Short mmCIF file of C-alpha atoms in Angstrom, two decimals:
data_model
loop_
_atom_site.label_atom_id
_atom_site.label_comp_id
_atom_site.label_asym_id
_atom_site.label_seq_id
_atom_site.Cartn_x
_atom_site.Cartn_y
_atom_site.Cartn_z
CA MET A 820 173.98 118.67 99.62
CA TYR A 821 171.63 121.08 101.42
CA LEU A 822 170.95 122.76 98.07
CA HIS A 823 171.38 119.95 95.54
CA VAL A 824 168.93 117.48 97.11
CA PRO A 825 166.10 120.03 97.66
CA MET A 826 166.54 121.25 94.06
CA ALA A 827 166.30 117.67 92.74
CA TRP A 828 163.17 117.10 94.83
CA LEU A 829 161.65 120.39 93.71
CA ALA A 830 162.36 119.66 90.03
CA SER A 831 160.75 116.21 90.29
CA ALA A 832 157.73 117.40 92.32
CA ASP A 833 157.19 120.31 89.92
CA TYR A 834 157.17 117.89 87.00
CA VAL A 835 154.51 115.76 88.71
CA LEU A 836 152.44 118.94 89.06
CA LEU A 837 153.09 119.78 85.39
CA ALA A 838 151.88 116.33 84.29
CA LEU A 839 148.83 116.59 86.56
CA CYS A 840 147.99 119.98 85.06
CA GLY A 841 148.53 118.50 81.59
CA MET A 842 146.03 115.74 82.35
CA LEU A 843 143.51 118.20 83.83
CA SER A 844 143.77 120.49 80.82
CA LEU A 845 143.61 117.63 78.28
CA VAL A 846 140.78 115.62 79.83
CA TRP A 847 138.63 118.24 81.58
CA ARG A 848 139.96 121.34 79.76
CA HIS A 849 140.32 123.11 83.09
CA PRO A 850 141.42 126.70 82.33
CA LEU A 851 143.35 127.12 85.60
CA ALA A 852 145.40 123.97 84.89
CA SER A 853 146.82 125.53 81.72
CA VAL A 854 147.74 128.74 83.58
CA VAL A 855 149.47 126.76 86.37
CA ALA A 856 151.32 124.64 83.77
CA LEU A 857 152.45 127.79 81.98
CA GLU A 858 153.88 129.21 85.20
CA ALA A 859 155.25 125.96 86.71
CA GLY A 860 157.44 125.18 83.68
CA PRO A 861 160.05 127.93 84.14
CA LEU A 862 160.22 127.30 87.91
CA GLY A 863 160.84 123.59 87.37
CA ALA A 864 163.42 124.29 84.67
CA THR A 865 165.26 126.60 87.11
CA ALA A 866 165.20 123.94 89.84
CA ALA A 867 166.47 121.26 87.42
CA ALA A 868 169.24 123.56 86.15
CA LEU A 869 170.29 124.42 89.73
CA CYS A 870 170.25 120.73 90.65
CA LEU A 871 172.56 119.93 87.72
CA MET A 872 174.88 122.87 88.41
CA THR A 873 175.19 122.32 92.16
CA GLY A 874 175.69 118.60 91.52
CA SER A 875 178.43 119.38 89.05
CA LEU A 876 180.09 121.76 91.55
CA TRP A 877 179.89 119.00 94.15
CA GLY A 878 181.11 116.35 91.71
CA LYS A 879 184.40 118.07 90.94
CA PRO A 880 185.88 117.82 94.45
CA GLY A 881 184.02 114.56 95.23
CA TRP A 882 184.53 112.53 92.06
CA GLY A 883 187.26 114.55 90.38
CA THR A 884 185.08 115.43 87.40
CA TRP A 885 182.42 118.02 86.58
CA TRP A 886 180.28 115.62 84.56
CA VAL A 887 179.95 111.94 83.66
CA TRP A 888 177.34 110.33 81.43
CA ASP A 889 176.03 108.48 84.43
CA ALA A 890 172.41 107.18 84.45
CA ARG A 891 171.29 109.53 87.27
CA LEU A 892 172.97 112.61 85.80
CA THR A 893 171.79 111.87 82.26
CA SER A 894 168.17 111.22 83.30
CA MET A 895 168.21 114.50 85.27
CA LEU A 896 169.55 116.29 82.18
CA VAL A 897 166.68 114.74 80.19
CA LEU A 898 164.25 116.18 82.78
CA PHE A 899 165.80 119.61 82.28
CA PHE A 900 165.37 119.27 78.49
CA LEU A 901 161.76 118.17 79.01
CA TYR A 902 161.16 121.34 81.01
CA VAL A 903 162.80 123.48 78.33
CA GLY A 904 160.69 121.72 75.68
CA HIS A 905 157.53 122.37 77.70
CA VAL A 906 158.36 126.05 78.23
CA LEU A 907 159.02 126.52 74.49
CA THR A 908 156.12 124.39 73.22
CA ILE A 909 153.42 126.05 75.34
CA ARG A 910 154.43 129.45 73.92
CA ALA A 911 155.26 128.36 70.36
CA PHE A 912 151.80 128.49 68.75
CA ASP A 913 149.71 131.48 67.70
CA ASP A 914 146.67 129.63 69.03
CA PRO A 915 147.34 129.21 72.78
CA MET A 916 145.00 126.20 72.98
CA ARG A 917 147.17 124.25 70.54
CA GLY A 918 150.30 125.12 72.49
CA GLN A 919 148.71 124.05 75.76
CA ARG A 920 147.57 120.73 74.25
CA ALA A 921 151.00 119.96 72.75
CA ALA A 922 152.78 120.91 76.00
CA ALA A 923 150.34 118.80 78.05
CA LEU A 924 151.09 115.78 75.84
CA LEU A 925 154.83 116.38 76.24
CA ALA A 926 154.44 116.69 80.04
CA LEU A 927 152.49 113.42 80.21
CA ALA A 928 154.98 111.56 77.99
CA GLY A 929 157.90 112.89 80.04
CA VAL A 930 156.58 111.38 83.27
CA VAL A 931 158.41 108.19 82.21
CA ASP A 932 161.66 109.96 83.13
CA LEU A 933 160.74 110.35 86.83
CA PRO A 934 160.97 106.64 87.83
CA ILE A 935 164.14 106.39 85.72
CA ILE A 936 165.68 109.23 87.77
CA LYS A 937 164.55 107.64 91.05
CA PHE A 938 165.66 104.07 90.34
CA SER A 939 168.66 104.78 88.09
CA VAL A 940 171.07 104.31 91.01
CA GLN A 941 169.59 100.85 91.66
CA TRP A 942 169.13 99.67 88.07
CA TRP A 943 172.59 100.65 86.85
CA ASN A 944 176.05 100.79 88.35
CA THR A 945 176.46 104.54 88.66
CA LEU A 946 179.08 106.93 89.97
CA HIS A 947 176.28 108.75 91.78
CA GLN A 948 175.79 107.34 95.27
CA PRO A 949 172.60 105.37 96.07
CA ASP A 950 169.64 107.03 97.82
CA SER A 951 170.52 108.18 101.35
CA ILE A 952 166.87 108.70 102.32
CA THR A 953 164.12 106.12 101.79
CA LEU A 954 160.52 106.03 102.97
CA THR A 955 160.92 102.67 104.70
CA GLY A 956 164.42 102.63 106.18
CA ALA A 957 166.44 104.91 108.41
CA PRO A 958 168.43 107.62 106.60
CA ALA A 959 171.96 106.58 105.65
CA MET A 960 173.43 109.75 107.11
CA ALA A 961 174.06 111.27 110.51
CA MET A 962 171.02 112.89 112.15
CA SER A 963 173.04 116.10 112.50
CA MET A 964 173.03 116.26 108.67
CA PHE A 965 169.56 114.82 108.11
CA HIS A 966 167.67 117.47 110.10
CA PRO A 967 169.15 120.52 108.29
CA LEU A 968 168.52 118.72 104.98
CA LEU A 969 164.88 118.21 105.96
CA VAL A 970 164.54 121.89 106.95
CA CYS A 971 166.12 122.99 103.63
CA THR A 972 163.85 120.68 101.61
CA VAL A 973 160.69 121.91 103.36
CA GLY A 974 161.87 125.53 103.05
CA PHE A 975 162.61 125.29 99.32
CA THR A 976 159.32 123.45 98.70
CA LEU A 977 157.34 126.22 100.43
CA THR A 978 159.34 128.87 98.54
CA GLY A 979 158.60 127.11 95.25
CA LEU A 980 154.92 126.90 96.11
CA ALA A 981 154.80 130.60 97.06
CA LEU A 982 156.54 131.56 93.80
CA LEU A 983 154.09 129.44 91.81
CA LEU A 984 151.13 131.10 93.54
CA ILE A 985 152.56 134.60 92.94
CA ARG A 986 153.17 133.87 89.24
CA THR A 987 149.76 132.25 88.77
CA ARG A 988 148.03 135.21 90.42
CA ALA A 989 150.00 137.62 88.20
CA ALA A 990 149.01 135.62 85.10
CA LEU A 991 145.33 135.68 86.09
CA LEU A 992 145.44 139.45 86.72
CA GLU A 993 147.13 139.96 83.33
CA ARG A 994 144.38 137.94 81.63
CA ARG A 995 141.64 139.89 83.38
CA ALA A 996 143.23 143.18 82.33
CA GLN A 997 143.58 141.91 78.77
CA SER A 998 139.95 140.78 78.60
CA LEU A 999 138.85 144.19 79.93
CA ALA A 1000 140.94 145.90 77.25
CA LEU A 1001 139.39 143.74 74.52
CA ARG A 1002 135.80 144.02 75.75
CA GLU A 1003 135.25 147.72 75.07
CA PRO A 1004 137.17 150.35 73.13
CA LEU A 1005 139.00 152.68 75.48
CA PRO A 1006 138.39 156.44 75.35
CA MET B 476 190.47 136.47 110.56
CA MET B 477 190.83 132.74 110.07
CA ASN B 478 193.98 131.63 108.29
CA PRO B 479 193.00 130.45 104.76
CA ALA B 480 194.84 127.21 105.48
CA HIS B 481 192.13 126.46 108.06
CA TRP B 482 189.18 127.24 105.82
CA PRO B 483 186.84 124.32 105.18
CA PRO B 484 187.95 122.08 102.30
CA HIS B 485 186.60 123.01 98.86
CA TRP B 486 185.16 126.26 100.23
CA GLY B 487 185.15 127.72 96.72
CA PHE B 488 182.75 125.05 95.46
CA VAL B 489 180.50 125.54 98.50
CA LEU B 490 180.49 129.30 97.97
CA ALA B 491 179.76 128.91 94.25
CA SER B 492 176.81 126.57 94.98
CA TYR B 493 175.26 128.91 97.56
CA GLY B 494 175.95 131.94 95.34
CA LEU B 495 174.21 130.32 92.36
CA VAL B 496 171.11 129.32 94.32
CA VAL B 497 170.82 132.64 96.16
CA MET B 498 171.22 134.55 92.87
CA ALA B 499 168.56 132.40 91.18
CA LEU B 500 166.21 132.88 94.16
CA ILE B 501 166.66 136.65 94.14
CA ILE B 502 166.07 136.88 90.36
CA THR B 503 163.04 134.55 90.38
CA THR B 504 161.40 136.10 93.46
CA GLY B 505 162.16 139.66 92.34
CA SER B 506 160.83 139.18 88.81
CA SER B 507 157.70 137.35 90.06
CA LEU B 508 156.86 140.08 92.59
CA LEU B 509 157.51 142.80 90.02
CA ARG B 510 155.24 141.04 87.52
CA LEU B 511 152.49 140.70 90.13
CA ARG B 512 152.75 144.40 90.98
CA ARG B 513 152.66 145.43 87.31
CA ALA B 514 149.70 143.13 86.60
CA GLY B 515 147.78 144.54 89.59
CA ARG B 516 148.44 148.12 88.51
CA ARG B 517 147.49 147.39 84.89
CA LEU B 518 144.22 145.77 85.97
CA ALA B 519 143.41 148.70 88.26
CA LEU B 520 144.11 151.11 85.39
CA MET B 521 141.89 149.12 83.00
CA GLN B 522 139.08 149.05 85.56
CA ARG B 523 139.35 152.82 86.05
CA LEU B 524 139.26 153.39 82.27
CA GLN B 525 136.26 151.07 81.89
CA ALA B 526 134.42 152.90 84.67
CA LYS B 527 135.23 156.19 82.95
CA THR B 528 133.82 154.97 79.58
CA ALA B 529 130.75 153.58 81.31
CA ASN B 530 130.05 156.98 82.90
CA GLN B 531 130.63 159.03 79.74
CA PRO B 532 127.16 158.55 78.06
CA ASP B 533 125.46 159.70 81.30
CA ARG B 534 127.41 162.92 81.20
CA GLN B 535 126.57 163.44 77.50
CA GLU B 536 122.90 162.91 78.31
CA LYS B 537 123.07 165.59 81.02
CA ASP B 538 124.72 168.02 78.59
#
C-alpha cells in the first residue's frame, strides 16, 4: 500500500500536468510546455505501470487473483495506455510541432479518464475497495498506517518533481547545444 | 535468523513490490542524471567550439 497508493497519485497528478501543458502549448504555444510534456510522459507512464504492477502483486494474496476487469483496474490500465499513446505520438512525426499538437489533443481528451478512475469505486460495484482517504472525512485506516502513507506519498511526489526538473533541464541543454551546432559550421 | 515460519505473511509479494519500485527508481534517476551530465558536457563543448570559430578570423587577420 505504501507504494501502490503513491504511484496511483503520481500517475494521476502527472496526467493533470500533461493536460495542463497540452492546453498551454495548444492555446498559447508556450515552448516550455511542450518540453515539459515531452519529459512528463515517460515518468507518468512509469508511475502508472508501477501502480498496476504493485496492485497486481497485492491483489494475488488479497483477492486471490492477479487481475480482474474491474472498473478501477481497467480505468487505470486505460490511463497507462493514454500515457503510452502520448509518449509515442509526441515523437512520431518528422515535424515536432505536429507531434506536440497531436499529443496535446490526446492529453486533453484523456482527462476524461481521471474522474472515472476516482469515482469508479462509487459508481460501480468493484472488487477494489472504496477510497480510504477523502478530503472531507477521517481516513478509514489506523493512524499508524496513515502517517507512513502520507510520508511515502509526499516523498514520491517530491522525487517525481525532482526527476521532471532534471529531465526538463537536460532537454533544454540539449536544445541549446543543438541550436549552437546548427547556427554556425564547426571548424 | 528468524525462522521462515515467522516471516510476515506474503513476504514474497512485499519484496517483489519494493524490488520493482526501487529498481524503477534507480533506472529512472540514473538515466536522468546521466542525460543531464551528457547534455551539460555537450553544451560546454559546443560553446568552446563556437568560441574557437569566433576567434579564428582575428588570428588570420594578425597573420
